[in-house]
Amino acid sequence: KEQFNQVKRGNHEFVSPACYYAGFIALSEGNYEDAIVDLQLAEKNSSYQSIVPFLLATAYFKQNEYVKLIAYTTPLFSKDDLKNKREVGILTAESHFQLKEYAKAAELYLTYLDADKTKDESILYRAGLSFMYAKNFKDAITYLESAATADSEI
């Protein structure tokens, strides 16, 4: 980690990779502020523009920065080369859910969450609630049934 921090201080071709790896390490250690700073620097390099958004979205989500996450991720969905687009979509849906923006959350859950393949019953449950609050009862039933039939304590 310290070696990456030393490399980041230079003005050379290795600054972006050092920022990316330092940001990745900071994120994995729970140092979200440092991760965000480093990943934002790495994202300026085209080599990292498709892979950094998921990591930044994760850092924002872990900090409960839902408004920032939504503002950052929403314009990204039109990009074809975005890596982990499904996961970014789910984090964005979860952020809308936390902000009680259920219709927006439901729309993103519908786009990025497959009720038949998702194993995380808590996400399925929140998706079902979002559909219910958005008065889309058909999809609410589908997702809530999927949550209830999963092996869980919900």
mmCIF file of C-alpha atoms in Angstrom:
data_model
loop_
_atom_site.group_PDB
_atom_site.id
_atom_site.type_symbol
_atom_site.label_atom_id
_atom_site.label_comp_id
_atom_site.label_asym_id
_atom_site.label_seq_id
_atom_site.Cartn_x
_atom_site.Cartn_y
_atom_site.Cartn_z
ATOM 1 C CA LYS A 1 0.000 0.000 0.000
ATOM 2 C CA GLU A 2 2.746 2.438 0.914
ATOM 3 C CA GLN A 3 4.542 1.692 -2.339
ATOM 4 C CA PHE A 4 1.449 2.661 -4.317
ATOM 5 C CA ASN A 5 1.174 5.880 -2.327
ATOM 6 C CA GLN A 6 4.770 6.737 -3.225
ATOM 7 C CA VAL A 7 4.186 6.040 -6.913
ATOM 8 C CA LYS A 8 1.026 8.200 -6.911
ATOM 9 C CA ARG A 9 3.103 11.288 -6.114
ATOM 10 C CA GLY A 10 4.943 11.264 -9.410
ATOM 11 C CA ASN A 11 4.032 12.560 -12.830
ATOM 12 C CA HIS A 12 4.435 9.456 -15.006
ATOM 13 C CA GLU A 13 2.559 6.614 -16.648
ATOM 14 C CA PHE A 14 2.247 4.612 -13.430
ATOM 15 C CA VAL A 15 0.250 7.195 -11.470
ATOM 16 C CA SER A 16 -3.158 5.931 -12.666
ATOM 17 C CA PRO A 17 -2.446 2.243 -11.973
ATOM 18 C CA ALA A 18 -1.047 3.172 -8.552
ATOM 19 C CA CYS A 19 -4.186 5.206 -7.790
ATOM 20 C CA TYR A 20 -6.395 2.327 -8.923
ATOM 21 C CA TYR A 21 -4.648 -0.266 -6.767
ATOM 22 C CA ALA A 22 -4.349 2.078 -3.788
ATOM 23 C CA GLY A 23 -8.065 2.837 -4.111
ATOM 24 C CA PHE A 24 -8.909 -0.856 -4.368
ATOM 25 C CA ILE A 25 -6.880 -1.617 -1.243
ATOM 26 C CA ALA A 26 -8.393 1.325 0.653
ATOM 27 C CA LEU A 27 -11.886 0.137 -0.300
ATOM 28 C CA SER A 28 -11.164 -3.404 0.862
ATOM 29 C CA GLU A 29 -9.842 -2.029 4.160
ATOM 30 C CA GLY A 30 -12.922 0.145 4.702
ATOM 31 C CA ASN A 31 -11.089 3.444 4.120
ATOM 32 C CA TYR A 32 -13.802 4.795 1.872
ATOM 33 C CA GLU A 33 -12.697 8.435 1.744
ATOM 34 C CA ASP A 34 -9.198 7.453 0.601
ATOM 35 C CA ALA A 35 -10.666 4.952 -1.832
ATOM 36 C CA ILE A 36 -12.892 7.601 -3.412
ATOM 37 C CA VAL A 37 -10.020 10.057 -3.860
ATOM 38 C CA ASP A 38 -7.733 7.455 -5.421
ATOM 39 C CA LEU A 39 -10.393 5.893 -7.627
ATOM 40 C CA GLN A 40 -11.527 9.281 -8.934
ATOM 41 C CA LEU A 41 -7.937 9.970 -9.971
ATOM 42 C CA ALA A 42 -7.625 6.543 -11.606
ATOM 43 C CA GLU A 43 -10.897 7.054 -13.484
ATOM 44 C CA LYS A 44 -9.375 9.979 -15.390
ATOM 45 C CA ASN A 45 -7.321 7.412 -17.293
ATOM 46 C CA SER A 46 -9.346 5.739 -20.055
ATOM 47 C CA SER A 47 -7.963 2.324 -19.073
ATOM 48 C CA TYR A 48 -9.905 2.497 -15.803
ATOM 49 C CA GLN A 49 -13.096 4.303 -16.833
ATOM 50 C CA SER A 50 -15.104 1.126 -17.274
ATOM 51 C CA ILE A 51 -13.998 -0.656 -14.087
ATOM 52 C CA VAL A 52 -13.814 2.132 -11.506
ATOM 53 C CA PRO A 53 -17.556 2.995 -11.365
ATOM 54 C CA PHE A 54 -18.516 -0.192 -9.522
ATOM 55 C CA LEU A 55 -15.798 0.420 -6.931
ATOM 56 C CA LEU A 56 -16.774 4.081 -6.481
ATOM 57 C CA ALA A 57 -20.454 3.149 -6.224
ATOM 58 C CA THR A 58 -19.555 0.578 -3.570
ATOM 59 C CA ALA A 59 -17.603 3.179 -1.578
ATOM 60 C CA TYR A 60 -20.480 5.669 -1.759
ATOM 61 C CA PHE A 61 -22.958 2.975 -0.712
ATOM 62 C CA LYS A 62 -20.827 1.871 2.242
ATOM 63 C CA GLN A 63 -20.794 5.512 3.418
ATOM 64 C CA ASN A 64 -24.571 5.824 3.023
ATOM 65 C CA GLU A 65 -23.945 8.546 0.419
ATOM 66 C CA TYR A 66 -26.990 7.545 -1.599
ATOM 67 C CA VAL A 67 -27.543 10.899 -3.311
ATOM 68 C CA LYS A 68 -23.912 11.002 -4.450
ATOM 69 C CA LEU A 69 -24.111 7.422 -5.658
ATOM 70 C CA ILE A 70 -27.233 8.088 -7.711
ATOM 71 C CA ALA A 71 -25.812 11.300 -9.187
ATOM 72 C CA TYR A 72 -22.623 9.467 -10.135
ATOM 73 C CA THR A 73 -24.099 6.223 -11.510
ATOM 74 C CA THR A 74 -27.216 7.380 -13.355
ATOM 75 C CA PRO A 75 -25.350 8.849 -16.360
ATOM 76 C CA LEU A 76 -23.219 5.703 -16.603
ATOM 77 C CA PHE A 77 -26.030 3.337 -17.584
ATOM 78 C CA SER A 78 -25.906 4.492 -21.206
ATOM 79 C CA LYS A 79 -22.296 3.295 -21.510
ATOM 80 C CA ASP A 80 -21.908 -0.041 -23.241
ATOM 81 C CA ASP A 81 -18.470 -0.775 -21.816
ATOM 82 C CA LEU A 82 -19.391 -0.328 -18.151
ATOM 83 C CA LYS A 83 -18.131 -3.340 -16.196
ATOM 84 C CA ASN A 84 -20.359 -4.770 -13.457
ATOM 85 C CA LYS A 85 -23.335 -2.849 -14.860
ATOM 86 C CA ARG A 86 -25.798 -5.171 -13.123
ATOM 87 C CA GLU A 87 -24.147 -4.632 -9.736
ATOM 88 C CA VAL A 88 -23.979 -0.856 -10.277
ATOM 89 C CA GLY A 89 -27.679 -0.952 -11.172
ATOM 90 C CA ILE A 90 -28.553 -2.859 -8.025
ATOM 91 C CA LEU A 91 -26.511 -0.483 -5.841
ATOM 92 C CA THR A 92 -28.351 2.409 -7.472
ATOM 93 C CA ALA A 93 -31.714 0.706 -6.908
ATOM 94 C CA GLU A 94 -30.780 0.051 -3.285
ATOM 95 C CA SER A 95 -29.853 3.728 -2.901
ATOM 96 C CA HIS A 96 -33.223 4.833 -4.255
ATOM 97 C CA PHE A 97 -34.864 2.385 -1.844
ATOM 98 C CA GLN A 98 -32.958 3.874 1.111
ATOM 99 C CA LEU A 99 -34.151 7.331 0.046
ATOM 100 C CA LYS A 100 -37.747 6.004 -0.184
ATOM 101 C CA GLU A 101 -37.806 6.675 -3.936
ATOM 102 C CA TYR A 102 -39.624 3.424 -4.528
ATOM 103 C CA ALA A 103 -40.750 3.937 -8.128
ATOM 104 C CA LYS A 104 -37.182 4.659 -9.248
ATOM 105 C CA ALA A 105 -35.885 1.757 -7.189
ATOM 106 C CA ALA A 106 -38.489 -0.567 -8.701
ATOM 107 C CA GLU A 107 -37.547 0.465 -12.234
ATOM 108 C CA LEU A 108 -33.886 -0.326 -11.606
ATOM 109 C CA TYR A 109 -34.633 -3.575 -9.804
ATOM 110 C CA LEU A 110 -36.743 -4.638 -12.781
ATOM 111 C CA THR A 111 -33.911 -3.818 -15.170
ATOM 112 C CA TYR A 112 -30.977 -5.270 -13.229
ATOM 113 C CA LEU A 113 -32.377 -7.891 -10.876
ATOM 114 C CA ASP A 114 -33.536 -11.324 -11.984
ATOM 115 C CA ALA A 115 -36.016 -12.609 -9.420
ATOM 116 C CA ASP A 116 -35.439 -16.212 -10.463
ATOM 117 C CA LYS A 117 -31.638 -16.136 -10.281
ATOM 118 C CA THR A 118 -30.913 -13.772 -7.394
ATOM 119 C CA LYS A 119 -29.990 -15.569 -4.220
ATOM 120 C CA ASP A 120 -29.915 -12.570 -1.881
ATOM 121 C CA GLU A 121 -33.352 -12.671 -0.313
ATOM 122 C CA SER A 122 -32.923 -9.290 1.385
ATOM 123 C CA ILE A 123 -32.487 -7.592 -2.000
ATOM 124 C CA LEU A 124 -35.455 -9.522 -3.383
ATOM 125 C CA TYR A 125 -37.495 -8.401 -0.361
ATOM 126 C CA ARG A 126 -36.577 -4.715 -0.820
ATOM 127 C CA ALA A 127 -37.350 -5.013 -4.521
ATOM 128 C CA GLY A 128 -40.753 -6.476 -3.677
ATOM 129 C CA LEU A 129 -41.445 -3.666 -1.233
ATOM 130 C CA SER A 130 -40.424 -1.103 -3.839
ATOM 131 C CA PHE A 131 -42.880 -2.560 -6.332
ATOM 132 C CA MET A 132 -45.581 -2.663 -3.680
ATOM 133 C CA TYR A 133 -45.066 1.000 -2.692
ATOM 134 C CA ALA A 134 -44.974 1.911 -6.391
ATOM 135 C CA LYS A 135 -48.337 0.102 -6.733
ATOM 136 C CA ASN A 136 -46.951 -2.490 -9.143
ATOM 137 C CA PHE A 137 -48.499 -5.424 -7.342
ATOM 138 C CA LYS A 138 -47.789 -8.049 -9.997
ATOM 139 C CA ASP A 139 -44.020 -7.563 -9.746
ATOM 140 C CA ALA A 140 -44.288 -7.068 -5.974
ATOM 141 C CA ILE A 141 -45.768 -10.552 -5.653
ATOM 142 C CA THR A 142 -43.076 -12.059 -7.902
ATOM 143 C CA TYR A 143 -40.200 -10.587 -5.925
ATOM 144 C CA LEU A 144 -41.733 -11.119 -2.487
ATOM 145 C CA GLU A 145 -42.498 -14.752 -3.356
ATOM 146 C CA SER A 146 -38.894 -15.201 -4.497
ATOM 147 C CA ALA A 147 -37.695 -13.711 -1.220
ATOM 148 C CA ALA A 148 -40.019 -15.937 0.807
ATOM 149 C CA THR A 149 -39.053 -19.146 -0.964
ATOM 150 C CA ALA A 150 -35.329 -18.546 -0.556
ATOM 151 C CA ASP A 151 -33.611 -20.279 2.317
ATOM 152 C CA SER A 152 -33.710 -17.396 4.748
ATOM 153 C CA GLU A 153 -35.050 -16.062 7.972
ATOM 154 C CA ILE A 154 -37.127 -13.288 6.357
#
